[in-house]
Amino acid sequence: MITIGQLARYIGVSTKTIRVYHDKGLFSEPDRDASGYRRYDAKDAIDLIKIRTLAEAGVPLSRIKDLRSAADQEFQQALREIDNNLTTRIRELRATQGRLRELAAGHLAPLPAEVGAHLQQLARWGFTPRWVDLQRDLWILVFAAHPDRAINLFHDQAETLADRALRQLFLDYDRAHDLKADDPRIDNLARRIAKAIQDRYGRDEPPELDAASAIPALIQDTVNASSPAWQRVDTLIRAHLGA
């Protein structure tokens, strides 16, 4: 027979926790001995281990109380449910851990594997690191704000860049970043891009997000703000397409 303090040390809980279990009706209080101390035996220790294990698994104390009085079949079924819930929690925690590692590596959010592969291909095609980083950030924004539409937009851009001539337009656009806004090459680039858009889509509208979405304007503002030349290209393209 052991005291509450000894029991707490053996099982790895506090005496306060044991008293809470007593108050909640989870753990029967033994009678006091002649000295006024409660004494616990091996069965009490085993019962406390079971309660502690269930509590550490996240089972609410009220549920533990019901399980303590459940028939064996009901108890086993409850344990299977708890095990399934733990498996789900582990999967979610691993996913969270993965996202944290992505964040630690400098990525705001994970992107689909095909987008990641595409970004790597951009570097191999000769796009600047600045362009690749910008594309990554913009795709993170699009996939976060419009996960249902983002993949179609991505596929459209990927197909465009698969065309060598169209890819060259994007490369020229990338390299125009540091030009002055009044550089005559800007006008020529804008005309070529506008014509390519018209040739690719004709009278059809290019794939886009919901008309009410503010994301396209936010993206274009971000791009334009990074380069006066890019802002000039955007203005001229809109003028050509609207003519």
PDB file of C-alpha atoms in Angstrom:
ATOM      1  CA  MET A   1       0.000   0.000   0.000  1.00  0.00           C
ATOM      2  CA  ILE A   2       1.372   3.401  -1.004  1.00  0.00           C
ATOM      3  CA  THR A   3       0.508   7.057  -0.384  1.00  0.00           C
ATOM      4  CA  ILE A   4      -0.912   9.451  -2.944  1.00  0.00           C
ATOM      5  CA  GLY A   5       2.491  11.105  -3.295  1.00  0.00           C
ATOM      6  CA  GLN A   6       4.199   7.804  -4.029  1.00  0.00           C
ATOM      7  CA  LEU A   7       1.489   6.818  -6.487  1.00  0.00           C
ATOM      8  CA  ALA A   8       1.859  10.151  -8.289  1.00  0.00           C
ATOM      9  CA  ARG A   9       5.633   9.686  -8.633  1.00  0.00           C
ATOM     10  CA  TYR A  10       5.346   6.099  -9.867  1.00  0.00           C
ATOM     11  CA  ILE A  11       2.730   6.903 -12.513  1.00  0.00           C
ATOM     12  CA  GLY A  12       4.148  10.267 -13.556  1.00  0.00           C
ATOM     13  CA  VAL A  13       1.297  12.585 -12.624  1.00  0.00           C
ATOM     14  CA  SER A  14       0.837  15.204  -9.935  1.00  0.00           C
ATOM     15  CA  THR A  15      -1.075  14.667  -6.712  1.00  0.00           C
ATOM     16  CA  LYS A  16      -3.333  17.521  -7.833  1.00  0.00           C
ATOM     17  CA  THR A  17      -4.192  15.559 -10.988  1.00  0.00           C
ATOM     18  CA  ILE A  18      -5.102  12.502  -8.929  1.00  0.00           C
ATOM     19  CA  ARG A  19      -7.369  14.638  -6.743  1.00  0.00           C
ATOM     20  CA  VAL A  20      -9.033  16.056  -9.878  1.00  0.00           C
ATOM     21  CA  TYR A  21      -9.668  12.495 -11.073  1.00  0.00           C
ATOM     22  CA  HIS A  22     -11.190  11.740  -7.682  1.00  0.00           C
ATOM     23  CA  ASP A  23     -13.426  14.830  -7.840  1.00  0.00           C
ATOM     24  CA  LYS A  24     -14.565  13.970 -11.394  1.00  0.00           C
ATOM     25  CA  GLY A  25     -15.492  10.439 -10.341  1.00  0.00           C
ATOM     26  CA  LEU A  26     -12.880   8.863 -12.634  1.00  0.00           C
ATOM     27  CA  PHE A  27     -10.777   7.333  -9.905  1.00  0.00           C
ATOM     28  CA  SER A  28     -12.205   5.834  -6.715  1.00  0.00           C
ATOM     29  CA  GLU A  29     -10.838   7.203  -3.465  1.00  0.00           C
ATOM     30  CA  PRO A  30      -9.548   4.506  -1.133  1.00  0.00           C
ATOM     31  CA  ASP A  31     -10.368   4.516   2.554  1.00  0.00           C
ATOM     32  CA  ARG A  32      -8.039   6.256   4.974  1.00  0.00           C
ATOM     33  CA  ASP A  33      -5.801   4.290   7.268  1.00  0.00           C
ATOM     34  CA  ALA A  34      -5.522   4.734  11.053  1.00  0.00           C
ATOM     35  CA  SER A  35      -3.184   7.689  10.500  1.00  0.00           C
ATOM     36  CA  GLY A  36      -5.676   9.454   8.256  1.00  0.00           C
ATOM     37  CA  TYR A  37      -3.814   8.802   4.988  1.00  0.00           C
ATOM     38  CA  ARG A  38      -5.315   7.290   1.875  1.00  0.00           C
ATOM     39  CA  ARG A  39      -3.462   4.186   0.751  1.00  0.00           C
ATOM     40  CA  TYR A  40      -3.380   2.871  -2.808  1.00  0.00           C
ATOM     41  CA  ASP A  41      -2.691  -0.623  -4.105  1.00  0.00           C
ATOM     42  CA  ALA A  42      -1.548  -2.154  -7.416  1.00  0.00           C
ATOM     43  CA  LYS A  43      -5.049  -2.118  -8.877  1.00  0.00           C
ATOM     44  CA  ASP A  44      -5.269   1.617  -8.213  1.00  0.00           C
ATOM     45  CA  ALA A  45      -1.956   2.123  -9.997  1.00  0.00           C
ATOM     46  CA  ILE A  46      -3.164   0.159 -13.028  1.00  0.00           C
ATOM     47  CA  ASP A  47      -6.429   2.100 -13.134  1.00  0.00           C
ATOM     48  CA  LEU A  48      -4.540   5.393 -12.917  1.00  0.00           C
ATOM     49  CA  ILE A  49      -2.249   4.363 -15.792  1.00  0.00           C
ATOM     50  CA  LYS A  50      -5.302   3.676 -17.955  1.00  0.00           C
ATOM     51  CA  ILE A  51      -6.841   7.043 -17.088  1.00  0.00           C
ATOM     52  CA  ARG A  52      -3.573   8.883 -17.702  1.00  0.00           C
ATOM     53  CA  THR A  53      -3.097   7.164 -21.081  1.00  0.00           C
ATOM     54  CA  LEU A  54      -6.586   8.108 -22.240  1.00  0.00           C
ATOM     55  CA  ALA A  55      -6.185  11.689 -20.999  1.00  0.00           C
ATOM     56  CA  GLU A  56      -2.827  12.088 -22.761  1.00  0.00           C
ATOM     57  CA  ALA A  57      -4.451  10.819 -25.966  1.00  0.00           C
ATOM     58  CA  GLY A  58      -6.777  13.795 -25.786  1.00  0.00           C
ATOM     59  CA  VAL A  59      -9.876  11.974 -24.560  1.00  0.00           C
ATOM     60  CA  PRO A  60     -12.094  14.398 -22.574  1.00  0.00           C
ATOM     61  CA  LEU A  61     -12.406  13.554 -18.891  1.00  0.00           C
ATOM     62  CA  SER A  62     -16.168  13.186 -19.267  1.00  0.00           C
ATOM     63  CA  ARG A  63     -15.613  10.545 -21.970  1.00  0.00           C
ATOM     64  CA  ILE A  64     -13.066   8.739 -19.827  1.00  0.00           C
ATOM     65  CA  LYS A  65     -15.640   8.479 -17.059  1.00  0.00           C
ATOM     66  CA  ASP A  66     -18.079   6.791 -19.436  1.00  0.00           C
ATOM     67  CA  LEU A  67     -15.403   4.432 -20.748  1.00  0.00           C
ATOM     68  CA  ARG A  68     -14.449   3.369 -17.243  1.00  0.00           C
ATOM     69  CA  SER A  69     -17.905   1.875 -16.796  1.00  0.00           C
ATOM     70  CA  ALA A  70     -18.342   0.622 -20.381  1.00  0.00           C
ATOM     71  CA  ALA A  71     -18.640  -3.032 -21.347  1.00  0.00           C
ATOM     72  CA  ASP A  72     -15.566  -4.572 -22.941  1.00  0.00           C
ATOM     73  CA  GLN A  73     -16.941  -4.449 -26.515  1.00  0.00           C
ATOM     74  CA  GLU A  74     -17.951  -0.814 -26.144  1.00  0.00           C
ATOM     75  CA  PHE A  75     -14.576   0.001 -24.603  1.00  0.00           C
ATOM     76  CA  GLN A  76     -12.675  -1.627 -27.471  1.00  0.00           C
ATOM     77  CA  GLN A  77     -14.776   0.216 -30.041  1.00  0.00           C
ATOM     78  CA  ALA A  78     -14.093   3.500 -28.283  1.00  0.00           C
ATOM     79  CA  LEU A  79     -10.367   2.760 -28.298  1.00  0.00           C
ATOM     80  CA  ARG A  80     -10.472   2.120 -32.050  1.00  0.00           C
ATOM     81  CA  GLU A  81     -12.213   5.466 -32.575  1.00  0.00           C
ATOM     82  CA  ILE A  82      -9.622   7.205 -30.440  1.00  0.00           C
ATOM     83  CA  ASP A  83      -6.848   5.493 -32.414  1.00  0.00           C
ATOM     84  CA  ASN A  84      -8.395   6.655 -35.707  1.00  0.00           C
ATOM     85  CA  ASN A  85      -8.665  10.207 -34.384  1.00  0.00           C
ATOM     86  CA  LEU A  86      -5.036  10.115 -33.323  1.00  0.00           C
ATOM     87  CA  THR A  87      -4.013   8.911 -36.782  1.00  0.00           C
ATOM     88  CA  THR A  88      -5.867  11.862 -38.323  1.00  0.00           C
ATOM     89  CA  ARG A  89      -4.256  14.284 -35.886  1.00  0.00           C
ATOM     90  CA  ILE A  90      -0.792  12.883 -36.652  1.00  0.00           C
ATOM     91  CA  ARG A  91      -1.421  13.315 -40.394  1.00  0.00           C
ATOM     92  CA  GLU A  92      -2.545  16.908 -39.847  1.00  0.00           C
ATOM     93  CA  LEU A  93       0.444  17.669 -37.625  1.00  0.00           C
ATOM     94  CA  ARG A  94       2.822  16.278 -40.230  1.00  0.00           C
ATOM     95  CA  ALA A  95       1.174  18.469 -42.860  1.00  0.00           C
ATOM     96  CA  THR A  96       1.552  21.472 -40.556  1.00  0.00           C
ATOM     97  CA  GLN A  97       5.183  20.553 -39.966  1.00  0.00           C
ATOM     98  CA  GLY A  98       5.711  20.415 -43.717  1.00  0.00           C
ATOM     99  CA  ARG A  99       4.224  23.873 -44.141  1.00  0.00           C
ATOM    100  CA  LEU A 100       6.436  25.220 -41.346  1.00  0.00           C
ATOM    101  CA  ARG A 101       9.506  23.781 -43.052  1.00  0.00           C
ATOM    102  CA  GLU A 102       8.424  25.403 -46.318  1.00  0.00           C
ATOM    103  CA  LEU A 103       8.101  28.692 -44.453  1.00  0.00           C
ATOM    104  CA  ALA A 104      11.540  28.246 -42.863  1.00  0.00           C
ATOM    105  CA  ALA A 105      12.947  27.657 -46.347  1.00  0.00           C
ATOM    106  CA  GLY A 106      11.549  30.996 -47.478  1.00  0.00           C
ATOM    107  CA  HIS A 107       8.329  29.795 -49.122  1.00  0.00           C
ATOM    108  CA  LEU A 108       5.115  31.411 -47.906  1.00  0.00           C
ATOM    109  CA  ALA A 109       3.000  28.418 -48.829  1.00  0.00           C
ATOM    110  CA  PRO A 110       3.450  25.136 -50.620  1.00  0.00           C
ATOM    111  CA  LEU A 111       2.487  25.114 -54.297  1.00  0.00           C
ATOM    112  CA  PRO A 112       1.405  22.115 -56.393  1.00  0.00           C
ATOM    113  CA  ALA A 113       4.348  20.018 -57.537  1.00  0.00           C
ATOM    114  CA  GLU A 114       3.806  20.924 -61.184  1.00  0.00           C
ATOM    115  CA  VAL A 115       4.041  24.621 -60.333  1.00  0.00           C
ATOM    116  CA  GLY A 116       7.300  24.024 -58.476  1.00  0.00           C
ATOM    117  CA  ALA A 117       8.695  22.118 -61.460  1.00  0.00           C
ATOM    118  CA  HIS A 118       7.591  24.939 -63.768  1.00  0.00           C
ATOM    119  CA  LEU A 119       9.398  27.522 -61.649  1.00  0.00           C
ATOM    120  CA  GLN A 120      12.586  25.484 -61.884  1.00  0.00           C
ATOM    121  CA  GLN A 121      12.132  25.290 -65.650  1.00  0.00           C
ATOM    122  CA  LEU A 122      11.884  29.075 -65.827  1.00  0.00           C
ATOM    123  CA  ALA A 123      15.428  29.352 -64.498  1.00  0.00           C
ATOM    124  CA  ARG A 124      16.669  26.813 -67.036  1.00  0.00           C
ATOM    125  CA  TRP A 125      15.037  28.810 -69.832  1.00  0.00           C
ATOM    126  CA  GLY A 126      17.019  31.874 -68.813  1.00  0.00           C
ATOM    127  CA  PHE A 127      14.551  33.896 -66.762  1.00  0.00           C
ATOM    128  CA  THR A 128      16.152  36.025 -64.070  1.00  0.00           C
ATOM    129  CA  PRO A 129      15.977  35.009 -60.385  1.00  0.00           C
ATOM    130  CA  ARG A 130      13.933  38.171 -59.861  1.00  0.00           C
ATOM    131  CA  TRP A 131      11.319  36.931 -62.343  1.00  0.00           C
ATOM    132  CA  VAL A 132      11.210  33.415 -60.873  1.00  0.00           C
ATOM    133  CA  ASP A 133      10.770  34.783 -57.338  1.00  0.00           C
ATOM    134  CA  LEU A 134       8.040  37.145 -58.529  1.00  0.00           C
ATOM    135  CA  GLN A 135       6.222  34.312 -60.280  1.00  0.00           C
ATOM    136  CA  ARG A 136       6.434  32.140 -57.170  1.00  0.00           C
ATOM    137  CA  ASP A 137       4.975  34.859 -54.952  1.00  0.00           C
ATOM    138  CA  LEU A 138       2.170  35.637 -57.404  1.00  0.00           C
ATOM    139  CA  TRP A 139       1.198  31.990 -57.815  1.00  0.00           C
ATOM    140  CA  ILE A 140       1.128  31.607 -54.024  1.00  0.00           C
ATOM    141  CA  LEU A 141      -1.314  34.512 -53.910  1.00  0.00           C
ATOM    142  CA  VAL A 142      -3.507  33.119 -56.688  1.00  0.00           C
ATOM    143  CA  PHE A 143      -3.620  29.587 -55.272  1.00  0.00           C
ATOM    144  CA  ALA A 144      -4.389  30.912 -51.786  1.00  0.00           C
ATOM    145  CA  ALA A 145      -7.166  33.260 -52.920  1.00  0.00           C
ATOM    146  CA  HIS A 146      -8.700  31.154 -55.731  1.00  0.00           C
ATOM    147  CA  PRO A 147      -7.701  27.501 -55.309  1.00  0.00           C
ATOM    148  CA  ASP A 148     -10.559  26.378 -57.583  1.00  0.00           C
ATOM    149  CA  ARG A 149      -9.493  28.553 -60.536  1.00  0.00           C
ATOM    150  CA  ALA A 150      -5.748  28.821 -60.057  1.00  0.00           C
ATOM    151  CA  ILE A 151      -4.743  25.564 -61.718  1.00  0.00           C
ATOM    152  CA  ASN A 152      -6.497  26.479 -64.998  1.00  0.00           C
ATOM    153  CA  LEU A 153      -4.691  29.807 -65.072  1.00  0.00           C
ATOM    154  CA  PHE A 154      -1.400  28.084 -64.377  1.00  0.00           C
ATOM    155  CA  HIS A 155      -1.934  25.556 -67.176  1.00  0.00           C
ATOM    156  CA  ASP A 156      -2.669  28.393 -69.602  1.00  0.00           C
ATOM    157  CA  GLN A 157       0.567  30.158 -68.719  1.00  0.00           C
ATOM    158  CA  ALA A 158       2.559  26.915 -68.864  1.00  0.00           C
ATOM    159  CA  GLU A 159       1.180  26.190 -72.352  1.00  0.00           C
ATOM    160  CA  THR A 160       2.041  29.713 -73.440  1.00  0.00           C
ATOM    161  CA  LEU A 161       5.639  29.388 -72.279  1.00  0.00           C
ATOM    162  CA  ALA A 162       5.967  26.002 -73.960  1.00  0.00           C
ATOM    163  CA  ASP A 163       5.775  27.883 -77.271  1.00  0.00           C
ATOM    164  CA  ARG A 164       9.292  29.081 -78.079  1.00  0.00           C
ATOM    165  CA  ALA A 165       8.206  32.338 -79.754  1.00  0.00           C
ATOM    166  CA  LEU A 166       5.823  33.256 -76.927  1.00  0.00           C
ATOM    167  CA  ARG A 167       8.430  32.312 -74.357  1.00  0.00           C
ATOM    168  CA  GLN A 168      10.818  34.747 -75.996  1.00  0.00           C
ATOM    169  CA  LEU A 169       8.262  37.503 -75.478  1.00  0.00           C
ATOM    170  CA  PHE A 170       8.201  36.740 -71.756  1.00  0.00           C
ATOM    171  CA  LEU A 171      11.998  36.687 -71.668  1.00  0.00           C
ATOM    172  CA  ASP A 172      12.094  40.071 -73.392  1.00  0.00           C
ATOM    173  CA  TYR A 173       9.525  41.360 -70.905  1.00  0.00           C
ATOM    174  CA  ASP A 174      11.634  40.055 -68.016  1.00  0.00           C
ATOM    175  CA  ARG A 175      14.761  41.775 -69.363  1.00  0.00           C
ATOM    176  CA  ALA A 176      12.886  45.036 -69.949  1.00  0.00           C
ATOM    177  CA  HIS A 177      12.636  45.482 -66.176  1.00  0.00           C
ATOM    178  CA  ASP A 178      15.599  47.851 -65.985  1.00  0.00           C
ATOM    179  CA  LEU A 179      14.854  49.895 -69.104  1.00  0.00           C
ATOM    180  CA  LYS A 180      13.728  53.483 -68.821  1.00  0.00           C
ATOM    181  CA  ALA A 181      10.012  53.973 -69.314  1.00  0.00           C
ATOM    182  CA  ASP A 182      10.566  56.084 -72.450  1.00  0.00           C
ATOM    183  CA  ASP A 183      12.908  53.596 -74.090  1.00  0.00           C
ATOM    184  CA  PRO A 184      11.635  52.986 -77.669  1.00  0.00           C
ATOM    185  CA  ARG A 185      12.052  49.253 -77.175  1.00  0.00           C
ATOM    186  CA  ILE A 186       9.141  49.410 -74.723  1.00  0.00           C
ATOM    187  CA  ASP A 187       6.699  50.431 -77.467  1.00  0.00           C
ATOM    188  CA  ASN A 188       7.823  47.614 -79.739  1.00  0.00           C
ATOM    189  CA  LEU A 189       7.590  45.042 -76.927  1.00  0.00           C
ATOM    190  CA  ALA A 190       4.069  46.160 -76.017  1.00  0.00           C
ATOM    191  CA  ARG A 191       2.906  45.848 -79.644  1.00  0.00           C
ATOM    192  CA  ARG A 192       4.374  42.339 -79.928  1.00  0.00           C
ATOM    193  CA  ILE A 193       2.724  41.198 -76.692  1.00  0.00           C
ATOM    194  CA  ALA A 194      -0.654  42.675 -77.652  1.00  0.00           C
ATOM    195  CA  LYS A 195      -0.508  40.951 -81.034  1.00  0.00           C
ATOM    196  CA  ALA A 196       0.456  37.640 -79.406  1.00  0.00           C
ATOM    197  CA  ILE A 197      -2.539  37.903 -77.060  1.00  0.00           C
ATOM    198  CA  GLN A 198      -4.870  38.592 -79.978  1.00  0.00           C
ATOM    199  CA  ASP A 199      -3.403  35.738 -82.028  1.00  0.00           C
ATOM    200  CA  ARG A 200      -3.665  33.272 -79.135  1.00  0.00           C
ATOM    201  CA  TYR A 201      -7.182  34.068 -77.944  1.00  0.00           C
ATOM    202  CA  GLY A 202      -8.821  35.847 -80.879  1.00  0.00           C
ATOM    203  CA  ARG A 203     -12.132  37.248 -79.728  1.00  0.00           C
ATOM    204  CA  ASP A 204     -12.250  34.919 -76.737  1.00  0.00           C
ATOM    205  CA  GLU A 205     -11.403  36.176 -73.300  1.00  0.00           C
ATOM    206  CA  PRO A 206      -8.182  34.810 -71.786  1.00  0.00           C
ATOM    207  CA  PRO A 207      -8.689  32.608 -68.690  1.00  0.00           C
ATOM    208  CA  GLU A 208      -9.235  34.789 -65.672  1.00  0.00           C
ATOM    209  CA  LEU A 209     -10.384  34.765 -62.075  1.00  0.00           C
ATOM    210  CA  ASP A 210     -13.821  35.755 -60.900  1.00  0.00           C
ATOM    211  CA  ALA A 211     -14.759  39.147 -62.314  1.00  0.00           C
ATOM    212  CA  ALA A 212     -15.345  40.462 -58.797  1.00  0.00           C
ATOM    213  CA  SER A 213     -11.909  39.370 -57.601  1.00  0.00           C
ATOM    214  CA  ALA A 214      -9.430  42.068 -56.664  1.00  0.00           C
ATOM    215  CA  ILE A 215      -6.501  39.683 -57.091  1.00  0.00           C
ATOM    216  CA  PRO A 216      -5.747  40.384 -60.809  1.00  0.00           C
ATOM    217  CA  ALA A 217      -5.519  44.132 -60.167  1.00  0.00           C
ATOM    218  CA  LEU A 218      -3.416  43.507 -57.067  1.00  0.00           C
ATOM    219  CA  ILE A 219      -1.033  41.313 -59.053  1.00  0.00           C
ATOM    220  CA  GLN A 220      -0.710  43.802 -61.899  1.00  0.00           C
ATOM    221  CA  ASP A 221      -0.139  46.645 -59.435  1.00  0.00           C
ATOM    222  CA  THR A 222       2.600  44.611 -57.789  1.00  0.00           C
ATOM    223  CA  VAL A 223       4.270  43.925 -61.135  1.00  0.00           C
ATOM    224  CA  ASN A 224       3.978  47.541 -62.308  1.00  0.00           C
ATOM    225  CA  ALA A 225       5.281  48.917 -59.021  1.00  0.00           C
ATOM    226  CA  SER A 226       8.506  46.954 -59.409  1.00  0.00           C
ATOM    227  CA  SER A 227       9.483  48.622 -62.697  1.00  0.00           C
ATOM    228  CA  PRO A 228       8.482  51.847 -64.492  1.00  0.00           C
ATOM    229  CA  ALA A 229       9.232  50.035 -67.748  1.00  0.00           C
ATOM    230  CA  TRP A 230       6.816  47.232 -66.914  1.00  0.00           C
ATOM    231  CA  GLN A 231       4.188  49.765 -65.942  1.00  0.00           C
ATOM    232  CA  ARG A 232       4.622  51.465 -69.342  1.00  0.00           C
ATOM    233  CA  VAL A 233       4.339  48.114 -71.130  1.00  0.00           C
ATOM    234  CA  ASP A 234       1.074  47.377 -69.289  1.00  0.00           C
ATOM    235  CA  THR A 235      -0.378  50.762 -70.229  1.00  0.00           C
ATOM    236  CA  LEU A 236       0.525  50.326 -73.888  1.00  0.00           C
ATOM    237  CA  ILE A 237      -0.803  46.749 -74.062  1.00  0.00           C
ATOM    238  CA  ARG A 238      -4.140  47.871 -72.668  1.00  0.00           C
ATOM    239  CA  ALA A 239      -4.246  50.667 -75.251  1.00  0.00           C
ATOM    240  CA  HIS A 240      -3.483  48.279 -78.128  1.00  0.00           C
ATOM    241  CA  LEU A 241      -6.065  45.706 -77.006  1.00  0.00           C
ATOM    242  CA  GLY A 242      -8.687  48.348 -76.446  1.00  0.00           C
ATOM    243  CA  ALA A 243      -8.186  49.924 -79.867  1.00  0.00           C
TER     244      ALA A 243
END
